[in-house]
Coordinates of C-alpha atoms and ligand atoms in Angstrom, one line a residue:
X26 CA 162.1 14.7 116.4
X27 CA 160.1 18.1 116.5
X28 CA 162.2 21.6 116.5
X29 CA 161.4 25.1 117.1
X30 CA 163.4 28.0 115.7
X31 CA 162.9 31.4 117.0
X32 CA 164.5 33.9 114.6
X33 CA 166.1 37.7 116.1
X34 CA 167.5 40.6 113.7
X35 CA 168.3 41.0 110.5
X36 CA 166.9 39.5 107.3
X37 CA 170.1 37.3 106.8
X38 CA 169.3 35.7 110.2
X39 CA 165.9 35.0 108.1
X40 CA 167.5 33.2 104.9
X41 CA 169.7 30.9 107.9
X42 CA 166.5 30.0 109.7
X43 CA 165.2 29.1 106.9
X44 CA 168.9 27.2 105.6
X45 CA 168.4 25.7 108.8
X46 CA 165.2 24.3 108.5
X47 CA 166.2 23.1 105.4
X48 CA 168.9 20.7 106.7
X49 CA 167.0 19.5 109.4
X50 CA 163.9 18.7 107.2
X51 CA 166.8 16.9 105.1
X52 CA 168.2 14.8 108.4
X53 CA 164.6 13.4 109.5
X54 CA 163.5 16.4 112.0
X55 CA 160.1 17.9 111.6
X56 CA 159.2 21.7 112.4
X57 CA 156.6 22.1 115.3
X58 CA 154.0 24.5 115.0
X59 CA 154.4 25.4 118.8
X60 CA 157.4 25.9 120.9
X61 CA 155.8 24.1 123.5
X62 CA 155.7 21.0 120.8
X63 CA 159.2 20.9 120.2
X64 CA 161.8 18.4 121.4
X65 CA 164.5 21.2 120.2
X66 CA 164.4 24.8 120.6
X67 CA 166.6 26.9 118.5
X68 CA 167.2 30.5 119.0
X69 CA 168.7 32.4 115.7
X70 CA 170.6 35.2 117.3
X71 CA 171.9 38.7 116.9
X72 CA 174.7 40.6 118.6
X73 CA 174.4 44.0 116.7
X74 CA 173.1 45.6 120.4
X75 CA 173.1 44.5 123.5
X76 CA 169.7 44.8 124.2
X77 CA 169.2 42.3 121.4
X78 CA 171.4 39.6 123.1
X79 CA 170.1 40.3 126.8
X80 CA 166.6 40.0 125.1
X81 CA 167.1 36.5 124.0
X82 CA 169.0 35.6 127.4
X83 CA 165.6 36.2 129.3
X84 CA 163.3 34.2 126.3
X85 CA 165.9 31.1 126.5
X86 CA 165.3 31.3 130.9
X87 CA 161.5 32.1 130.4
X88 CA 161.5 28.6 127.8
X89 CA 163.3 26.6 130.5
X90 CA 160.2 25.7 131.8
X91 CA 159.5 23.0 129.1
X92 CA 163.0 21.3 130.5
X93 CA 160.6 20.5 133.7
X94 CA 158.1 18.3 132.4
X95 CA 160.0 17.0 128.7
X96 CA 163.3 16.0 127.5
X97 CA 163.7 19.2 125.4
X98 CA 167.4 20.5 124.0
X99 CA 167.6 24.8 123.5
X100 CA 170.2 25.9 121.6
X101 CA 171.7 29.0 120.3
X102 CA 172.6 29.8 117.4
X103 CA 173.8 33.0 115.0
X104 CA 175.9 36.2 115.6
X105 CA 175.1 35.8 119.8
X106 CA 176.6 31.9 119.4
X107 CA 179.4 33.1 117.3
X108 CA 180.2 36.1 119.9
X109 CA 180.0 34.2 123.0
X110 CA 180.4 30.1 122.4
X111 CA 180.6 28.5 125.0
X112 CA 180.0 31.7 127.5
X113 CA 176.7 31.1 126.8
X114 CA 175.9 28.0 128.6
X115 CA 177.6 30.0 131.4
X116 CA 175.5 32.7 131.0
X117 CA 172.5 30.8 130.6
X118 CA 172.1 26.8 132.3
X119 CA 168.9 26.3 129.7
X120 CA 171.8 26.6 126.9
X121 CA 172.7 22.7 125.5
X122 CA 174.4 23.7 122.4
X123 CA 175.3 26.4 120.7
X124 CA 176.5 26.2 117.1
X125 CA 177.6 29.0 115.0
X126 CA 176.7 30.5 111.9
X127 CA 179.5 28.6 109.2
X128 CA 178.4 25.2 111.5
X129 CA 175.0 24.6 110.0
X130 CA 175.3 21.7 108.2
X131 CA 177.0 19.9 111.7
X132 CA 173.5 20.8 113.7
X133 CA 172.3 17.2 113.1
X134 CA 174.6 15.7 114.6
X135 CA 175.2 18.1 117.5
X136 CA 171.5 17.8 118.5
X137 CA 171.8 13.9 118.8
X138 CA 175.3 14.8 120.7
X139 CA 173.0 17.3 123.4
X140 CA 170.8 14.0 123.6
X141 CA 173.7 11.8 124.8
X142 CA 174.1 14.5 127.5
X143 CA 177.3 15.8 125.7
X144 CA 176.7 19.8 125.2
X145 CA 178.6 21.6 122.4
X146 CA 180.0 25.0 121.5
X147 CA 180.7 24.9 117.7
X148 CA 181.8 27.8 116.6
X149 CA 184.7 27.5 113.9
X150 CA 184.8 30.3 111.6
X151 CA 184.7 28.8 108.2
X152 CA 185.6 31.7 105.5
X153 CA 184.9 29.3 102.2
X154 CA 181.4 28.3 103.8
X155 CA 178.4 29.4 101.3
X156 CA 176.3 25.7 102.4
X157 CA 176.7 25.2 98.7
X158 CA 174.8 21.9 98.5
X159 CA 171.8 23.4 100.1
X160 CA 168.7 25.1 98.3
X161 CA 167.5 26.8 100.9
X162 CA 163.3 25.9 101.1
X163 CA 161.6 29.8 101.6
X164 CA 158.9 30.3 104.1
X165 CA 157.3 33.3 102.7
X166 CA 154.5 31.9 100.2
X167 CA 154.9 35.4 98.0
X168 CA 158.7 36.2 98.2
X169 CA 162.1 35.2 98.8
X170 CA 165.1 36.0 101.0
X171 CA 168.4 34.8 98.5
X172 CA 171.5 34.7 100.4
X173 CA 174.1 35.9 97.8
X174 CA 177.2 36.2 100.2
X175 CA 178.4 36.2 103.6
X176 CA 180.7 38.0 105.8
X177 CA 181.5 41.4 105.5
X178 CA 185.6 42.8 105.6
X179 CA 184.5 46.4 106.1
X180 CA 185.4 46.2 109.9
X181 CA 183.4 49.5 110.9
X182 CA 184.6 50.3 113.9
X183 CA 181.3 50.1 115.9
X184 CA 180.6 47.0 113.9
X185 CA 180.0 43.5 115.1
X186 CA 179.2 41.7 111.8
X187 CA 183.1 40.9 110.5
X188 CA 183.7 39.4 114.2
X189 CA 180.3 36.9 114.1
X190 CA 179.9 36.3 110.4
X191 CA 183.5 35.9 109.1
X192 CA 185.1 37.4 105.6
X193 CA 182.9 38.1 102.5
X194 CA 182.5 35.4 100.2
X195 CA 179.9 35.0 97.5
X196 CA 177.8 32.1 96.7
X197 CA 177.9 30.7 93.1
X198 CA 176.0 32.7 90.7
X199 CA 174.3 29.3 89.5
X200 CA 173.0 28.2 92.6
X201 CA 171.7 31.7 93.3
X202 CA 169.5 31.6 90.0
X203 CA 168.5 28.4 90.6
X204 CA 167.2 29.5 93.9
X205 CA 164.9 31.9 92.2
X206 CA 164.4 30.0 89.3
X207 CA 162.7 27.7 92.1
X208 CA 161.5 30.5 94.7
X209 CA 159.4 31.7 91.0
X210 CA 158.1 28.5 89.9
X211 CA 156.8 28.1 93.8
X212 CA 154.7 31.2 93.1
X213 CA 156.3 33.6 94.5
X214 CA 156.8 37.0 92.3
X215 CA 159.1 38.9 94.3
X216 CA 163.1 38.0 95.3
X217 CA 165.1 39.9 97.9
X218 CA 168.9 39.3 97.2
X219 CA 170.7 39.6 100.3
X220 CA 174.3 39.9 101.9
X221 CA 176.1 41.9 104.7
X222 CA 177.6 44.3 101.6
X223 CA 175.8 43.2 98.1
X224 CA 177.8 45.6 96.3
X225 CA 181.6 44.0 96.9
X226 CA 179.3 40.4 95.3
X227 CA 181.8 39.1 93.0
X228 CA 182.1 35.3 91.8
X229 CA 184.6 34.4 89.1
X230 CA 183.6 37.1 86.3
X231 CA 180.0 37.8 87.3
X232 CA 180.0 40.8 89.6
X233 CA 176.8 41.9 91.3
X234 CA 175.7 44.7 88.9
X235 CA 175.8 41.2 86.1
X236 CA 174.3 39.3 88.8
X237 CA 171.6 41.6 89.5
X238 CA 170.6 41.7 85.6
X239 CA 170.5 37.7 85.5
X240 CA 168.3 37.5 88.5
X241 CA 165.9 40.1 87.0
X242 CA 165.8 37.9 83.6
X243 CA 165.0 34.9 85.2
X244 CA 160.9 34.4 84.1
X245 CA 158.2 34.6 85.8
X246 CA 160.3 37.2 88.5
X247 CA 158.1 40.5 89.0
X248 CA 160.1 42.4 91.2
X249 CA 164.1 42.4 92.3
X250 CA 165.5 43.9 95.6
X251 CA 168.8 43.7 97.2
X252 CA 170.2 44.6 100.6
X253 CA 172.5 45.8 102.4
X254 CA 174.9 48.0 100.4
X255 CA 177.7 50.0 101.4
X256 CA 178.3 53.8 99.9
X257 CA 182.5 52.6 98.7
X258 CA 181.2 49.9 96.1
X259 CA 178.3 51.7 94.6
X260 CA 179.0 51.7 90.8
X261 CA 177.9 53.4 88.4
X262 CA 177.7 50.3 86.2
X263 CA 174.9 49.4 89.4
X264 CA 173.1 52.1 88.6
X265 CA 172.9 52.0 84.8
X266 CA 171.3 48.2 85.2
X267 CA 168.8 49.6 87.8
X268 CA 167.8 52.5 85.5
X269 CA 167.5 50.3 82.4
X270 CA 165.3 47.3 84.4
X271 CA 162.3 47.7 85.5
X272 CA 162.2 44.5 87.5
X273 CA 165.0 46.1 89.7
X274 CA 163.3 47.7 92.5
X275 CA 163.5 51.6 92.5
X276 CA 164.2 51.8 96.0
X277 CA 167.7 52.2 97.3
X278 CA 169.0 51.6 101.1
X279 CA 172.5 53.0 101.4
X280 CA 173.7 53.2 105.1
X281 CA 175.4 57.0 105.3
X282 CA 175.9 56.2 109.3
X283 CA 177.4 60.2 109.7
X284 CA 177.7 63.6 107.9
X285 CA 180.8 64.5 109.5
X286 CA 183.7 63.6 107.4
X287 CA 186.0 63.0 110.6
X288 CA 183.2 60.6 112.1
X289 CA 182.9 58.7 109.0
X290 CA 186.9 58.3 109.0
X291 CA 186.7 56.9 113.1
X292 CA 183.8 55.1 112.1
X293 CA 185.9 53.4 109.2
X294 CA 183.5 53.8 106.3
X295 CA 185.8 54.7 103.6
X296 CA 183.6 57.9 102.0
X297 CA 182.8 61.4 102.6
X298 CA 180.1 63.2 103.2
X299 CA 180.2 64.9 99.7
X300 CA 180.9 61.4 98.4
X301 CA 178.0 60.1 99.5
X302 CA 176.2 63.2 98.6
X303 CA 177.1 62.7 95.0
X304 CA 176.0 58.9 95.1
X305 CA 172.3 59.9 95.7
X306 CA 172.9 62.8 93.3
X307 CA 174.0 60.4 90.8
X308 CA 170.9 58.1 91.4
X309 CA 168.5 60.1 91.9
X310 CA 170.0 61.8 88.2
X311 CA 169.2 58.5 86.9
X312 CA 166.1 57.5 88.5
X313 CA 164.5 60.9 89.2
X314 CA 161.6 58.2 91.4
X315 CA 163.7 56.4 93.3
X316 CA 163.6 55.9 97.4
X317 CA 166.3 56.5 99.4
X318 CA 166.7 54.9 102.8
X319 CA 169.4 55.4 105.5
X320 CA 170.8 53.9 108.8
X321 CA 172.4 56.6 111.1
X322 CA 174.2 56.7 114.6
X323 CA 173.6 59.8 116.4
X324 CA 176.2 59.9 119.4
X325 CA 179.4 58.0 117.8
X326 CA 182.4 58.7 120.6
X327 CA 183.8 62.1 119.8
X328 CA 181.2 63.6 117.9
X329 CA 180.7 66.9 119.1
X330 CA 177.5 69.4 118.4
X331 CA 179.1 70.6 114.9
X332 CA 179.7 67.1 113.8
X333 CA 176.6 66.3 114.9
X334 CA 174.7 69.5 112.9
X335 CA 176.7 68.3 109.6
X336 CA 174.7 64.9 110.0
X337 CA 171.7 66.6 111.0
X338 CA 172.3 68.9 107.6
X339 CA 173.0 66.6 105.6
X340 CA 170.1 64.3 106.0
X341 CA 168.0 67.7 105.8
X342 CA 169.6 68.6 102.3
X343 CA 169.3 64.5 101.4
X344 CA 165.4 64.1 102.4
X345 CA 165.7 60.4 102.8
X346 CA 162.3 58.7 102.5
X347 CA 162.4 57.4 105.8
X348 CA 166.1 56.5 107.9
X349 CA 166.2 53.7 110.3
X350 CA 168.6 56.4 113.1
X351 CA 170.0 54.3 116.3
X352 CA 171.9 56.1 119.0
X353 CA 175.4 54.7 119.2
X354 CA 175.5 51.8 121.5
X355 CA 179.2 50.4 122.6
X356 CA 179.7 46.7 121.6
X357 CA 182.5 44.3 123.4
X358 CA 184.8 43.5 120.8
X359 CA 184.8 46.5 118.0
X360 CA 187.3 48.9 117.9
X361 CA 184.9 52.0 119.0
X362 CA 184.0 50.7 122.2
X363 CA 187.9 51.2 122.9
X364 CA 187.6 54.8 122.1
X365 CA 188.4 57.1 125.5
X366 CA 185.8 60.1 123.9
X367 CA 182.7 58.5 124.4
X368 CA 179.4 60.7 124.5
X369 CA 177.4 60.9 127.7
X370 CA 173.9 58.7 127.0
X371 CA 171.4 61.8 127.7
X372 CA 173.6 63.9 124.8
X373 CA 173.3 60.5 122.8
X374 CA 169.7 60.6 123.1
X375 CA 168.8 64.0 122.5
X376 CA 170.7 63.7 119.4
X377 CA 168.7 61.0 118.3
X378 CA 165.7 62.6 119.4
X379 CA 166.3 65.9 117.1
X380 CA 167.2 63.8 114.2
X381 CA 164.0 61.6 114.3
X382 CA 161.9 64.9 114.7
X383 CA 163.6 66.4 111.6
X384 CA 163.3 62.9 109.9
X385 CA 159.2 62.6 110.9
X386 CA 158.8 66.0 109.0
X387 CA 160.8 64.9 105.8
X388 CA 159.1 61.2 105.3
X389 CA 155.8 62.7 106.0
X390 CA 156.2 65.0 103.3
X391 CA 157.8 62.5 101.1
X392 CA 154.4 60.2 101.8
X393 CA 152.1 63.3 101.2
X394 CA 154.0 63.3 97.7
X395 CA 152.3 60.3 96.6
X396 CA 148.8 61.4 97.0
X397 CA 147.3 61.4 93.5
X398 CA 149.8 58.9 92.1
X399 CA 148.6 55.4 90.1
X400 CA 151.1 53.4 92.0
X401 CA 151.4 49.0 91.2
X402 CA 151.2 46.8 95.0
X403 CA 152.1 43.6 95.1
X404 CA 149.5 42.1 97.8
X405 CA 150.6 40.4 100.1
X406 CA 147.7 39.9 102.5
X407 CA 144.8 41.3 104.6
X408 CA 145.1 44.4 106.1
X409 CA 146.2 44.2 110.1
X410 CA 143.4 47.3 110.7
X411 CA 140.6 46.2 108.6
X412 CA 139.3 42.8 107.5
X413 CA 137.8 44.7 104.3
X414 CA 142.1 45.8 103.4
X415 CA 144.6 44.3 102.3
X416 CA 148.1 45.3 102.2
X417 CA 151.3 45.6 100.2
X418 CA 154.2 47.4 99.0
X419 CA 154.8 49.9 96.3
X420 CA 158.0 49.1 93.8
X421 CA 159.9 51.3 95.9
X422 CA 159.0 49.7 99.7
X423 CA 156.2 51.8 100.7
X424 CA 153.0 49.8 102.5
X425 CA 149.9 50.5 100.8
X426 CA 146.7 50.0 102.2
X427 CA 143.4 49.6 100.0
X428 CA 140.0 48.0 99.9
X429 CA 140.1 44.6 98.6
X430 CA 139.9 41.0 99.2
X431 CA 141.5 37.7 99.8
X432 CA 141.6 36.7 96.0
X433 CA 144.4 39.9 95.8
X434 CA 147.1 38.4 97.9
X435 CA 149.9 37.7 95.7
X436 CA 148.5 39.8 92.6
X437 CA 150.0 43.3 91.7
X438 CA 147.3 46.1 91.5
X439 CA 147.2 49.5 90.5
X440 CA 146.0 51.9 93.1
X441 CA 145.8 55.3 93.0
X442 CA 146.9 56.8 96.1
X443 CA 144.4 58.5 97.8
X444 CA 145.9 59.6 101.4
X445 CA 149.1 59.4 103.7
X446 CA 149.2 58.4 107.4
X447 CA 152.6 58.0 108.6
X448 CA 154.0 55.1 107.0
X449 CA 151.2 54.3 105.5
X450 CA 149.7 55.1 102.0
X451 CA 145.8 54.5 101.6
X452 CA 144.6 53.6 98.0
X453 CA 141.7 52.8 95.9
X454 CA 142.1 50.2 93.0
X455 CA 141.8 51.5 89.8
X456 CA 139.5 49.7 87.6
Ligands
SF4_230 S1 179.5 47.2 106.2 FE1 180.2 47.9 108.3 S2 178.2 48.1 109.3 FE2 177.8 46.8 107.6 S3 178.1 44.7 108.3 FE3 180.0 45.4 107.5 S4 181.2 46.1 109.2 FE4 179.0 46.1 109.8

C-alpha cells in the first residue's frame, strides 16, 4: 500500500513526517512519489493560526477528488488532529481518520481499520511518549531534523502548542546520538536539534547545555543547531559550550514575543524586557559574531501605543538579524483569546506594518555588514535564480549565493562576500 504525506508548519511537524514514514516503511507501506499515486493521504498539521488549519481544510476538499475514481483513505494528523479529533470528519467528509501526534506508532493499524470502513479519531495525549523504539529515517540528503523532546509546559497564553503536543519530556540522550551518529555516517554534515523549548532538555543527569557538547563531539558532525528556545532557561552554562565549540552554530533564535514588561507578564513568558535585554548582552559578550533571531506579536489584547513603542524600542536598541513578527491572532482554546481588551485588526496591522519597516532597515544593514567578509557555506544545492549558483548557509543561517557547480552540494566553501540583496548574501569562492 502507497501513502502520501503532506507536511504544514513547523520543523517538528518535519522530524514526525519523517517518524511517520518511518513506521510505515517498518509495517509494509511504501511512499508514493505523487499524491495522485497514493492509496493514503496524510496531512501533518498545524494549529498555531487559523489560517494554517482553514488552509489544510480546503487542500483535504480539493484531494477528495481521488475518492471518485480509487479506494483512497485521507487522514489528518498533528496539532489540527490533536485540537479538533473527531470535529474534523465533521468539518471535512474527505476526513477517514485522524490520529494524533503521541498515536504514531497506532497509524498501521488505524489505516487498515479506515479500510474496513471503520473511521477513527485517536487522539490520547500520551505524556511519556518519545517513540523510543524508532530511529527516525531523515529525508534531507545533507542534514538532519533530531527530535530531542516534546511538549512544551510554558502555557503562553496565546499559545496552542501545550494544548496539541502535551507536557515536555525529553528523549534519551543515547538514542539522540545515535541518531546523529547515523544521520553522519549517511553523509550528512549538519544536525538541527529540535524541541518546542530545547533549553528546559533534561534526561537523568544530562541537561541540554551537556547534551549539546556530546552532539557536537560526535565525528564526522560539521555543524550543530538547535531550536526553539525560550528566554527563562537560557544558561549561562549554554552559552559557555557555544563560545568554546565551534561546531555549535553561532546563530541564536530566542523568541522575545514583547518589550513591554506588562505584555510579557499577560502573555505568560516569565522574563522582562531588561531580562531579555541582558541575555543577548550576555551573548553577544561572549560571541561578539553571533546572529540573533526573534518571533514577535504586534497587537497582543491590551497593548496600547506605549507598550507597543517599548517593543518597537527595544528591537531598535536589539538590532536583531532578521525577526519572524506576526500580528496577534486569537486561537480557540488559549487563555488570551478569553481576554475582553482585544485590539481592533487595522491597529493590529499597522503595528505590524511599522515594526517590519523598522526591521527591513536593521537586517539590511546587518546583511550590508558582511560585505568583504571570508565567510564558510555549507552547499546545499543549485541556486533557484541561476543554473550557474548554488546555494547555502553561512554558520550563523544566512543564504549565500555564489558561482559554482553541482560537485559543491554538500561541501563547505569559503566565500568572500561580495554583495547583499535582502536576504541574500552573493559570494565568490576563494581559491
Ligand atoms: S514556549 Fe510558549 S510559545 Fe513556545 S511552544 Fe511553548 S507555550 Fe508555545
Amino acid at each position: 500500500m502507497k501513502y502520501f504525506i503532506e507536511t504544514y508548519g513547523c520543523q517538528m511537524n518535519v522530524a514526525d513526517s519523517e517518524l511517520v514514514m518511518t513506521i510505515l516503511n517498518d509495517n509494509g507501506f511504501e511512499s508514493a512519489a505523487e499524491i495522485f499515486e497514493a492509496d493514503v493521504i496524510l496531512f501533518n498539521t498545524c494549529s498555531v493560526r487559523q489560517h494554517a488549519e482553514d488552509r489544510v481544510l480546503g487542500r483535504i476538499n480539493n484531494e477528495m477528488k481521488h475518492k471518485l475514481s480509487r479506494n483512497v483513505k485521507i487522514g489528518v494528523i498533528g496539532c489540527m488532529a490533536q485540537r479538533l479529533g473527531e470535529e474534523l470528519m465533521q468539518l471535512s467528509s474527505g476526513v477517514d481518520f485522524v490520529v494524533g501526534v503521541d498515536m504514531y506508532d497506532k497509524l498501521p493499524e488505524i489505516i487498515s481499520s479506515a479500510f474496513h470502513q471503520e473511521m477513527l479519531s485517536v487522539t490520547d495525549i500520551n505524556n511519556e511518549q518519545v517513540y523510543p523504539d524508532i530511529m527516525p529515517v531523515h529525508q534531507d540528503p545533507l542534514k538532519a531534523f533530531v527530535t530531542i523532546m516534546r511538549g512544551c509546559n510554558n502555557f503562553c497564553s496565546y499559545c496552542i502548542v501545550p494544548y496539541t503536543r502535551g507536557r515536555e519530556r525529553s528523549r534519551g540522550y543515547a538514542e539522540i546520538l545515535e541518531d546523529v551518529r547515523i544521520a553522519v555516517e549517511q553523509g550528512r554534515r549538519e544536525v538541527m536539534l529540535l524541541g518546542q523549548n530545547v533549553n528546559s532538555y533534561q534526561y537523568q543527569d544530562i541537561s541540554f547545555p551537556l547534551l549539546l557538547k556530546k552532539a557536537s563531539a560526535v565525528h564526522g558532525v560539521n555543524r550543530i543547531r538547535f531550536t526553539t528556545s525560550h528566554p527563562k532557561d537560557l544558561s549561562d552554562h549554554l552559552i559557555e559550550v557555544m563560545a568554546e565549540n565551534e561546531k555549535i552554530c553561532q546563530h541564536f533564535h530566542l523568541a522575545m514575543q514583547s518589550g513591554d514588561d506588562e505584555i510579557l507578564t499577560r502573555m505568560n513568558r516569565g522574563y522582562t524586557a531588561s531580562h531579555y535585554y541582558n541575555l543577548i548582552a550576555k551573548l553577544r559578550k561572549a560571541m561578539p559574531e553571533i546572529a540573533i533571531t526573534t518571533d514577535v506579536i504586534a497587537g497582543f489584547p491590551g497593548e496600547t501605543e506605549a507598550q507597543f513603542q517599548r517593543t518597537y524600542d527595544l528591537m531598535k536598541a536589539i538590532e536583531f538579524d532578521y525577526a519572524y513578527m506576526f500580528k496577534y491572532s486569537p486561537r480557540t482554546g488559549t487563555k488570551a483569546a478569553l481576554y475582553t481588551d482585544q485590539v481592533p485588526e487595522e491597529v493590529r496591522l499597522d503595528r505590524l506594518q511599522r515594526l517590519i519597516s523598522q526591521q527591513e532597515k536593521i537586517t539590511h544593514k546587518k546583511y550590508q555588514e558582511q560585505i568583504g567578509k571570508i565567510r564558510e557555506i555549507y552547499v546545499e544545492g543549485i541556486s533557484r535564480k541561476s543554473e550557474s549558483e548554488v546555494a547555502g548557509k553561512t554558520p550563523d543561517f544566512k543564504v549565500t549565493v555564489f558561482p559554482g557547480t553541482k560537485e559543491m552540494i554538500g561541501k563547505f566553501i569559503n566565500v568572500k562576500i561580495v554583495d547583499a540583496v535582502g536576504w541574500t548574501l552573493k559570494g565568490e569562492v576563494i581559491i
